[in-house]
mmCIF file of C-alpha atoms in Angstrom:
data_model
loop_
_atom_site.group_PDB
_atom_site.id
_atom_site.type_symbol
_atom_site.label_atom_id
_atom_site.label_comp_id
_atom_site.label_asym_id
_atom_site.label_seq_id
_atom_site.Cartn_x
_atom_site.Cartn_y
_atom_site.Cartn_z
ATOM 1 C CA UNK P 30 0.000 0.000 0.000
ATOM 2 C CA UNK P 31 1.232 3.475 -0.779
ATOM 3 C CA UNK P 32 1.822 5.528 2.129
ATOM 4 C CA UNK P 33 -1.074 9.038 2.037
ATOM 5 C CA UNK P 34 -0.198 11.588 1.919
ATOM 6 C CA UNK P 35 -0.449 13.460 5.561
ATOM 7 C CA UNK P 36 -2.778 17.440 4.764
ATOM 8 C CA UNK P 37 -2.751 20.148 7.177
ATOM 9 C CA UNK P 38 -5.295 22.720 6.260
ATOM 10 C CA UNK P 39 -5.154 26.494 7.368
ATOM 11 C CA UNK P 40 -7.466 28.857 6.965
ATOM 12 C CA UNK P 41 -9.461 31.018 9.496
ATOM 13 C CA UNK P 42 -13.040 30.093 8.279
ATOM 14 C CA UNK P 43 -14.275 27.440 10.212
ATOM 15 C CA UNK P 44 -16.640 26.989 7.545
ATOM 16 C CA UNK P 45 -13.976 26.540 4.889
ATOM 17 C CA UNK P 46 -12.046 24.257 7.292
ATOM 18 C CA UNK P 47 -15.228 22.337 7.103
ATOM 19 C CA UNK P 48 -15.627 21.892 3.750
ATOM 20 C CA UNK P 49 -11.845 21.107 2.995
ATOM 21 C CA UNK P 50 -12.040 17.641 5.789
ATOM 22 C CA UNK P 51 -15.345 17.020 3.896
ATOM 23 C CA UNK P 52 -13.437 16.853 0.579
ATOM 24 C CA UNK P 53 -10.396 15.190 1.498
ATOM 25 C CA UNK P 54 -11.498 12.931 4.914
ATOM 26 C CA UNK P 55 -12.193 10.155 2.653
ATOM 27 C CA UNK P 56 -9.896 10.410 -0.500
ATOM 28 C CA UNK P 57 -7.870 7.759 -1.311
ATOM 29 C CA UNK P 58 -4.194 7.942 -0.456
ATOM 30 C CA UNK P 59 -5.089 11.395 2.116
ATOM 31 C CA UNK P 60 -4.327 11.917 5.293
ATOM 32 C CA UNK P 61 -5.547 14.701 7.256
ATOM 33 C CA UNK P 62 -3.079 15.479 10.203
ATOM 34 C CA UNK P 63 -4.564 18.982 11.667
ATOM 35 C CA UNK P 64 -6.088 22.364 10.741
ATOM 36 C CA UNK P 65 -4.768 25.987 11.821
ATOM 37 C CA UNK P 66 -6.799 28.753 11.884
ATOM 38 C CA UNK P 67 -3.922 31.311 11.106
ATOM 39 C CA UNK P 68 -0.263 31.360 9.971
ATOM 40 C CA UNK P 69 1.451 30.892 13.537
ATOM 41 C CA UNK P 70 -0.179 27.999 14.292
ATOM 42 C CA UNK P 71 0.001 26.265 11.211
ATOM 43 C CA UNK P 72 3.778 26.757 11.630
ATOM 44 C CA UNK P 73 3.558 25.117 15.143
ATOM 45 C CA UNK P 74 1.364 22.249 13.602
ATOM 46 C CA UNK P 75 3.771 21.598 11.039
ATOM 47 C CA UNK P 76 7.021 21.307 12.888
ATOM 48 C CA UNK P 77 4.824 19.265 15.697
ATOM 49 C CA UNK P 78 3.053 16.982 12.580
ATOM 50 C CA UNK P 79 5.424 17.032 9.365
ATOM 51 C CA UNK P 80 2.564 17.472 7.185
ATOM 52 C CA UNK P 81 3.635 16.106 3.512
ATOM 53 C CA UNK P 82 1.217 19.388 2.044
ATOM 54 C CA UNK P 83 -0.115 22.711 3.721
ATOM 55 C CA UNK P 84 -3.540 24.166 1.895
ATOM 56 C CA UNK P 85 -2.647 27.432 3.462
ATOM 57 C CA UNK P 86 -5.033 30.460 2.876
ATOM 58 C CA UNK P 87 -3.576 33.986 2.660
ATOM 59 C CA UNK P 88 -5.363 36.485 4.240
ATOM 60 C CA UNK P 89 -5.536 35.300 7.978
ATOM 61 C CA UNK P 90 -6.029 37.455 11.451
ATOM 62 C CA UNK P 91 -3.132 38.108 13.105
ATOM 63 C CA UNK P 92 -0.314 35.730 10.881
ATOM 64 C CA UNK P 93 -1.322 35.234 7.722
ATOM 65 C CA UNK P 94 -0.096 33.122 5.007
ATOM 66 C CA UNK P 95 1.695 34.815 2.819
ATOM 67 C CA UNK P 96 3.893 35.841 6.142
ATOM 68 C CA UNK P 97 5.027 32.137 6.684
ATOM 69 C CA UNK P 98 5.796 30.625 4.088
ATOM 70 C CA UNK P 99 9.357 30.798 3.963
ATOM 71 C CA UNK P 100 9.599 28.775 7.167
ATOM 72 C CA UNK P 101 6.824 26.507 5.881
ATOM 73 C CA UNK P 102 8.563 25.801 2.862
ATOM 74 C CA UNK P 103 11.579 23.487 4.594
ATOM 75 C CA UNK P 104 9.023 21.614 6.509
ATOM 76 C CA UNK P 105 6.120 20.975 4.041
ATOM 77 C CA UNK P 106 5.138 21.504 0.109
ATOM 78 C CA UNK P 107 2.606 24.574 0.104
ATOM 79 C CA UNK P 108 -0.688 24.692 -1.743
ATOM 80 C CA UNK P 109 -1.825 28.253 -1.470
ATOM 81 C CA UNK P 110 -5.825 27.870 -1.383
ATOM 82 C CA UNK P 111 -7.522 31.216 -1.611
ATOM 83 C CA UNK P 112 -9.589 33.575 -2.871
ATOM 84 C CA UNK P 113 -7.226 36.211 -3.507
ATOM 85 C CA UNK P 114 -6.559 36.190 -7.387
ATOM 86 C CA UNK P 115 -4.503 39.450 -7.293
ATOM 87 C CA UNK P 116 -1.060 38.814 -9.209
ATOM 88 C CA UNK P 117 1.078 40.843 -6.748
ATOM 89 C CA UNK P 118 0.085 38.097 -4.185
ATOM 90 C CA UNK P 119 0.264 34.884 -6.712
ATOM 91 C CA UNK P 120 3.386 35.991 -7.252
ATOM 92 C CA UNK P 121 4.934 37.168 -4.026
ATOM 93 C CA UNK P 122 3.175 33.537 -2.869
ATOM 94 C CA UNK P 123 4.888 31.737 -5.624
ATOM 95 C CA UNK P 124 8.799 33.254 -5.671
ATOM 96 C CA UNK P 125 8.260 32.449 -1.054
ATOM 97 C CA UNK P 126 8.173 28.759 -2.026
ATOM 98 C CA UNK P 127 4.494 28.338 -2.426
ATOM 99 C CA UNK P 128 4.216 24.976 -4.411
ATOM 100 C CA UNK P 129 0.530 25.593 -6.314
ATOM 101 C CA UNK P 130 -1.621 28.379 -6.354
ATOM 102 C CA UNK P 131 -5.618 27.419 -6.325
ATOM 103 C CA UNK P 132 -8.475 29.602 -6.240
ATOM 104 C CA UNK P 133 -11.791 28.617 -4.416
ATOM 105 C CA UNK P 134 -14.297 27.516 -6.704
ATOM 106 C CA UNK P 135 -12.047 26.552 -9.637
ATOM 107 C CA UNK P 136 -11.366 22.711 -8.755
ATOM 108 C CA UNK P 137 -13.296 20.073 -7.245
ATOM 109 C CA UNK P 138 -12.907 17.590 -4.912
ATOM 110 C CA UNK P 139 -11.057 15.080 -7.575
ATOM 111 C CA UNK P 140 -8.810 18.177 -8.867
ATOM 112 C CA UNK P 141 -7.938 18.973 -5.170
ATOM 113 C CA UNK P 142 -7.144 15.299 -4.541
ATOM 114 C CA UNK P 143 -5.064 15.943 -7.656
ATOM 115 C CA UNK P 144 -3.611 18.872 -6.406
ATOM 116 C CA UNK P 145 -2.544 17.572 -3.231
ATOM 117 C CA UNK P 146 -1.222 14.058 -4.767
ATOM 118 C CA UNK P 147 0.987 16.564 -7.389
ATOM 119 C CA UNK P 148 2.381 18.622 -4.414
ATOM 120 C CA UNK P 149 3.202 16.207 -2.129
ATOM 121 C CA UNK P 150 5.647 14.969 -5.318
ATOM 122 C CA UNK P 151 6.818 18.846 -6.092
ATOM 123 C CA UNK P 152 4.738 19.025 -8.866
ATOM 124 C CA UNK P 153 3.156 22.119 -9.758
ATOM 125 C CA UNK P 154 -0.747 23.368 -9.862
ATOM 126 C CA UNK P 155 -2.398 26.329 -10.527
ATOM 127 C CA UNK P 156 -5.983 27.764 -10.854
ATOM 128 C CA UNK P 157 -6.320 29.636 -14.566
ATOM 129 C CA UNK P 158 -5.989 32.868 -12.891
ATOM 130 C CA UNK P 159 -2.471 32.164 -11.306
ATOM 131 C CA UNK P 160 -1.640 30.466 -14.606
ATOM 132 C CA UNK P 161 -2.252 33.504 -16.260
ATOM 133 C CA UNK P 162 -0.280 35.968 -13.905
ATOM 134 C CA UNK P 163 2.915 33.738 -14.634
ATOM 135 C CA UNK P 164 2.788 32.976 -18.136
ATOM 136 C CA UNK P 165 1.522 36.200 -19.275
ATOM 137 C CA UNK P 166 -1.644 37.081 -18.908
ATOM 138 C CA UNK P 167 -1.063 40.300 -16.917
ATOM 139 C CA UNK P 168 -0.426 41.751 -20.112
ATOM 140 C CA UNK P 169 -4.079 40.091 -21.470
ATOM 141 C CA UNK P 170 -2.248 37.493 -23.786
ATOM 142 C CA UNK P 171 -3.203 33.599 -23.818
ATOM 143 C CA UNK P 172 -1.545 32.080 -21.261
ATOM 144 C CA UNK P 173 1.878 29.717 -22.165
ATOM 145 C CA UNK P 174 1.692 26.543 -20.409
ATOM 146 C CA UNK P 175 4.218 26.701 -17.288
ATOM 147 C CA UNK P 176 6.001 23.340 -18.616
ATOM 148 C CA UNK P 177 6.585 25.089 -21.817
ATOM 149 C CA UNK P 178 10.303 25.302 -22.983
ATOM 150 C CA UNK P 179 11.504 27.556 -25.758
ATOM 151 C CA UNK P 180 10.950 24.863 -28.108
ATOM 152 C CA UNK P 181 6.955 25.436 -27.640
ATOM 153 C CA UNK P 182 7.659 29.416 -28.098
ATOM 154 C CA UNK P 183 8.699 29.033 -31.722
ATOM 155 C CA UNK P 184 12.182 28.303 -31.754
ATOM 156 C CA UNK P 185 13.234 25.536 -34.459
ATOM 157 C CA UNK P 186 16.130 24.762 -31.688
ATOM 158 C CA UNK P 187 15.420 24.990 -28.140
ATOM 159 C CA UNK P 188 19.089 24.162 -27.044
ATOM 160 C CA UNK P 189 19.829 27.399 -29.262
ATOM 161 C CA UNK P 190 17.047 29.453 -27.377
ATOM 162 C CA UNK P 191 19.057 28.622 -23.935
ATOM 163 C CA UNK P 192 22.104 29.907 -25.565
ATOM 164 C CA UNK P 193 20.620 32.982 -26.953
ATOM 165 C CA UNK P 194 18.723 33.871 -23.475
ATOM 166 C CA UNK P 195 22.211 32.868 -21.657
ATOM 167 C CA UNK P 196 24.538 35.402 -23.977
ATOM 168 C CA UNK P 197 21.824 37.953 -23.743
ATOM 169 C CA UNK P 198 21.727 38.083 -20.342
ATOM 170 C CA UNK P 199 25.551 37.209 -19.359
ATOM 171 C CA UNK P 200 23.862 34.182 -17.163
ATOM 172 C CA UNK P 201 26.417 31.986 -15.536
ATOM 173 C CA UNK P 202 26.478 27.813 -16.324
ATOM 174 C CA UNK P 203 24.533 27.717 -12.710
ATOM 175 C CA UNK P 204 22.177 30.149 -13.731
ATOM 176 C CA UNK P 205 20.967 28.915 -16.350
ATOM 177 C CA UNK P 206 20.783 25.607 -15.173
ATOM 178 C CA UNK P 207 18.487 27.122 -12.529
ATOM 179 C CA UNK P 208 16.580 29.026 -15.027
ATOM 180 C CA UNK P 209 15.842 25.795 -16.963
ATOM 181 C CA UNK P 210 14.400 24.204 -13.891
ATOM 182 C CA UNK P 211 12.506 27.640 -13.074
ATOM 183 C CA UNK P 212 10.285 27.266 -16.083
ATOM 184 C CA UNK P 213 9.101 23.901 -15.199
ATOM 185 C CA UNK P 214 7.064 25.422 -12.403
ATOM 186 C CA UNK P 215 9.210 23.649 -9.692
ATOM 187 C CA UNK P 216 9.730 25.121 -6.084
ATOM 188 C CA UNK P 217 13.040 26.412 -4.412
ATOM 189 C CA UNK P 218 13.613 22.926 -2.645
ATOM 190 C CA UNK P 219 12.894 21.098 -5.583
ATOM 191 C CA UNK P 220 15.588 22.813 -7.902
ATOM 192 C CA UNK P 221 17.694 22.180 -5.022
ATOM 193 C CA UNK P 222 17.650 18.396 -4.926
ATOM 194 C CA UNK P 223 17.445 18.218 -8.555
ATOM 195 C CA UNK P 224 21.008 20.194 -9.313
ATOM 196 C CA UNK P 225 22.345 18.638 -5.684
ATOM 197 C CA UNK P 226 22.562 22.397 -4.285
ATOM 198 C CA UNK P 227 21.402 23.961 -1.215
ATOM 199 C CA UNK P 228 17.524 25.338 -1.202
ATOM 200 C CA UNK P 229 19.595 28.795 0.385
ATOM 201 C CA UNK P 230 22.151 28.654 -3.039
ATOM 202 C CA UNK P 231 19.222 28.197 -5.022
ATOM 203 C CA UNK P 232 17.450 31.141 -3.782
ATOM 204 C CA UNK P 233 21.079 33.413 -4.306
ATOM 205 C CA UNK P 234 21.119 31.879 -7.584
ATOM 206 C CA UNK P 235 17.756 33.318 -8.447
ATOM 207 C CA UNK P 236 17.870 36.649 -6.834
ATOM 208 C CA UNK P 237 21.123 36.874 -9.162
ATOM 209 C CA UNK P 238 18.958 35.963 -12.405
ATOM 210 C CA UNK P 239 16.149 38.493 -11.316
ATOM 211 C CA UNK P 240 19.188 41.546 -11.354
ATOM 212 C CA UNK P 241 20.689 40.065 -14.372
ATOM 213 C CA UNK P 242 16.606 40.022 -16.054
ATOM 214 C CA UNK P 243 16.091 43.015 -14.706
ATOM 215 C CA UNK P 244 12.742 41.991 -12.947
ATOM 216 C CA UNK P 245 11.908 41.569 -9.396
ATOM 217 C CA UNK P 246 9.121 38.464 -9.473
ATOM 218 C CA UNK P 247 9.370 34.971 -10.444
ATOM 219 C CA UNK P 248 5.807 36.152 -12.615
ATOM 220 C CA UNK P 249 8.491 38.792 -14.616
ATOM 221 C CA UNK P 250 11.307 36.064 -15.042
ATOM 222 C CA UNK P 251 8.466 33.842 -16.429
ATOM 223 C CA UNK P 252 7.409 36.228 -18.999
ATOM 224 C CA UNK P 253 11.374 36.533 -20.128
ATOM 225 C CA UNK P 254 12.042 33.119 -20.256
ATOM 226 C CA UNK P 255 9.292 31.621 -21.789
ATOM 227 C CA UNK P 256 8.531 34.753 -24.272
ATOM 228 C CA UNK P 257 10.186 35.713 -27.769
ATOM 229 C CA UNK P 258 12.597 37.584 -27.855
ATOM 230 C CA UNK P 259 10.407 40.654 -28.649
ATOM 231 C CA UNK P 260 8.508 39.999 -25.697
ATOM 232 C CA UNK P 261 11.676 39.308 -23.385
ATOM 233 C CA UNK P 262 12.678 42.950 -24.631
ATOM 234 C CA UNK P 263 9.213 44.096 -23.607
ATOM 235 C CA UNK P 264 9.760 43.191 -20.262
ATOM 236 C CA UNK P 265 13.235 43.527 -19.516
ATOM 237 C CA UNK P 266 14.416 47.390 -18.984
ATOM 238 C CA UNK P 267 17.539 48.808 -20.414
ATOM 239 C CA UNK P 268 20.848 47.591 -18.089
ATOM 240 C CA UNK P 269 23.801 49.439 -17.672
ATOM 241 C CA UNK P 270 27.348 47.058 -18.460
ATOM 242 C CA UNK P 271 27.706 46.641 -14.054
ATOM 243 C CA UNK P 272 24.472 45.122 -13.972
ATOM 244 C CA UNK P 273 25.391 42.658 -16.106
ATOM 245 C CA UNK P 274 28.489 41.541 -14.455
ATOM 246 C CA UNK P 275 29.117 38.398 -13.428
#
């Protein structure tokens, strides 16, 4: 037998706490551990429990979600379950360590199963909204698919697109090898295990590629790295030669 996957849930409606253990008390291969009704104790509960997922809400009295997540993230994936749709806060979720983004009333009970299943293995889900805010729909455009790779954005070569976005932007070997993994929609500690690095060098790594991009969100460094190159230039501001350095 597989072993479930252990679920806290956070959020400060009782109401939607409710409704979550109705969804999820009886789904195959889930195992509800606790439920927090604001970002402080959710923390508690998951150092006490070791949750494999958190469905943590944002807006909470006192410590809310958004807050927490950076010490959530070493302990437990993060599936941000909300009803804020506001792409300052998908992405601010997102670049913390936030796992999935989902939206109230845009999955049901076998999509959250789904969700939870996908997160507990680092895989990433979003609602259409927070798809959108990442792969450019804050600009109104049809959204890319996160798992897209240059290849799917009209280059003949996609090995050839890496190079191009690497010279462009003077990215380093590590870079871009962190860049590649970016794009798949994979979290901090997941780019860590996969390139054998520390979650913390990960995160330097990316704050480096955000300077070099000249953006500030993982949304921004999206819309570079997946766009054309007329659509990179859209987004990316003019650099002076010491922002570029290595």
């Amino acid at each position: 037998m597989m072993t479930p996957v252990r679920v806290l849930i956070a959020d400060d409606n009782p109401i939607v706490r409710m409704g979550l253990v109705a969804l999820l008390d009886n789904a195959p291969g889930v195992e509800l551990c606790g439920e927090a009704a604001d970002g402080r104790e959710a923390l508690a509960l998951a150092v006490e429990k070791r949750p494999d997922v958190t469905l943590l809400d944002v807006r909470m009295p006192g410590t809310d979600g958004l807050s927490v997540i950076g010490d959530l993230e070493p302990l437990t994936r993060i599936v941000m379950l909300t009803h804020s749709d506001e792409p300052d806060v998908i992405s601010r979720a997102l670049a913390a360590g936030a796992t999935s983004y989902l939206l109230h009333g845009s999955f049901d009970a076998d999509e959250l199963v789904r969700a939870v299943t996908d997160a507990a293995e680092g895989r990433m889900r979003l609602s259409p909204a927070a798809a959108a805010v990442l792969a450019g729909g804050l600009r109104g455009e049809e959204p890319v698919p996160l798992s897209a790779t240059p290849k799917d954005l009209g280059s003949a070569d996609p090995e050839q697109r890496w190079s191009e976005l690497s010279r462009e932007h003077r990215l380093s070997r590590r870079e871009l090898e962190v860049c590649r993994e970016l794009v798949t929609g994979l979290s901090n500690r997941d780019i860590a295990r996969n390139l054998f690095i520390e979650p913390k060098t990960v995160k330097n790594h990316i704050n480096s590629v955000f300077a070099k991009l000249g953006v500030t969100s993982r949304a921004e460094a999206l819309a570079v790295l997946l766009g054309t190159a007329e659509e990179a230039s859209e987004h990316t501001p003019a650099r002076t030669p010491s922002r570029l350095a290595t």
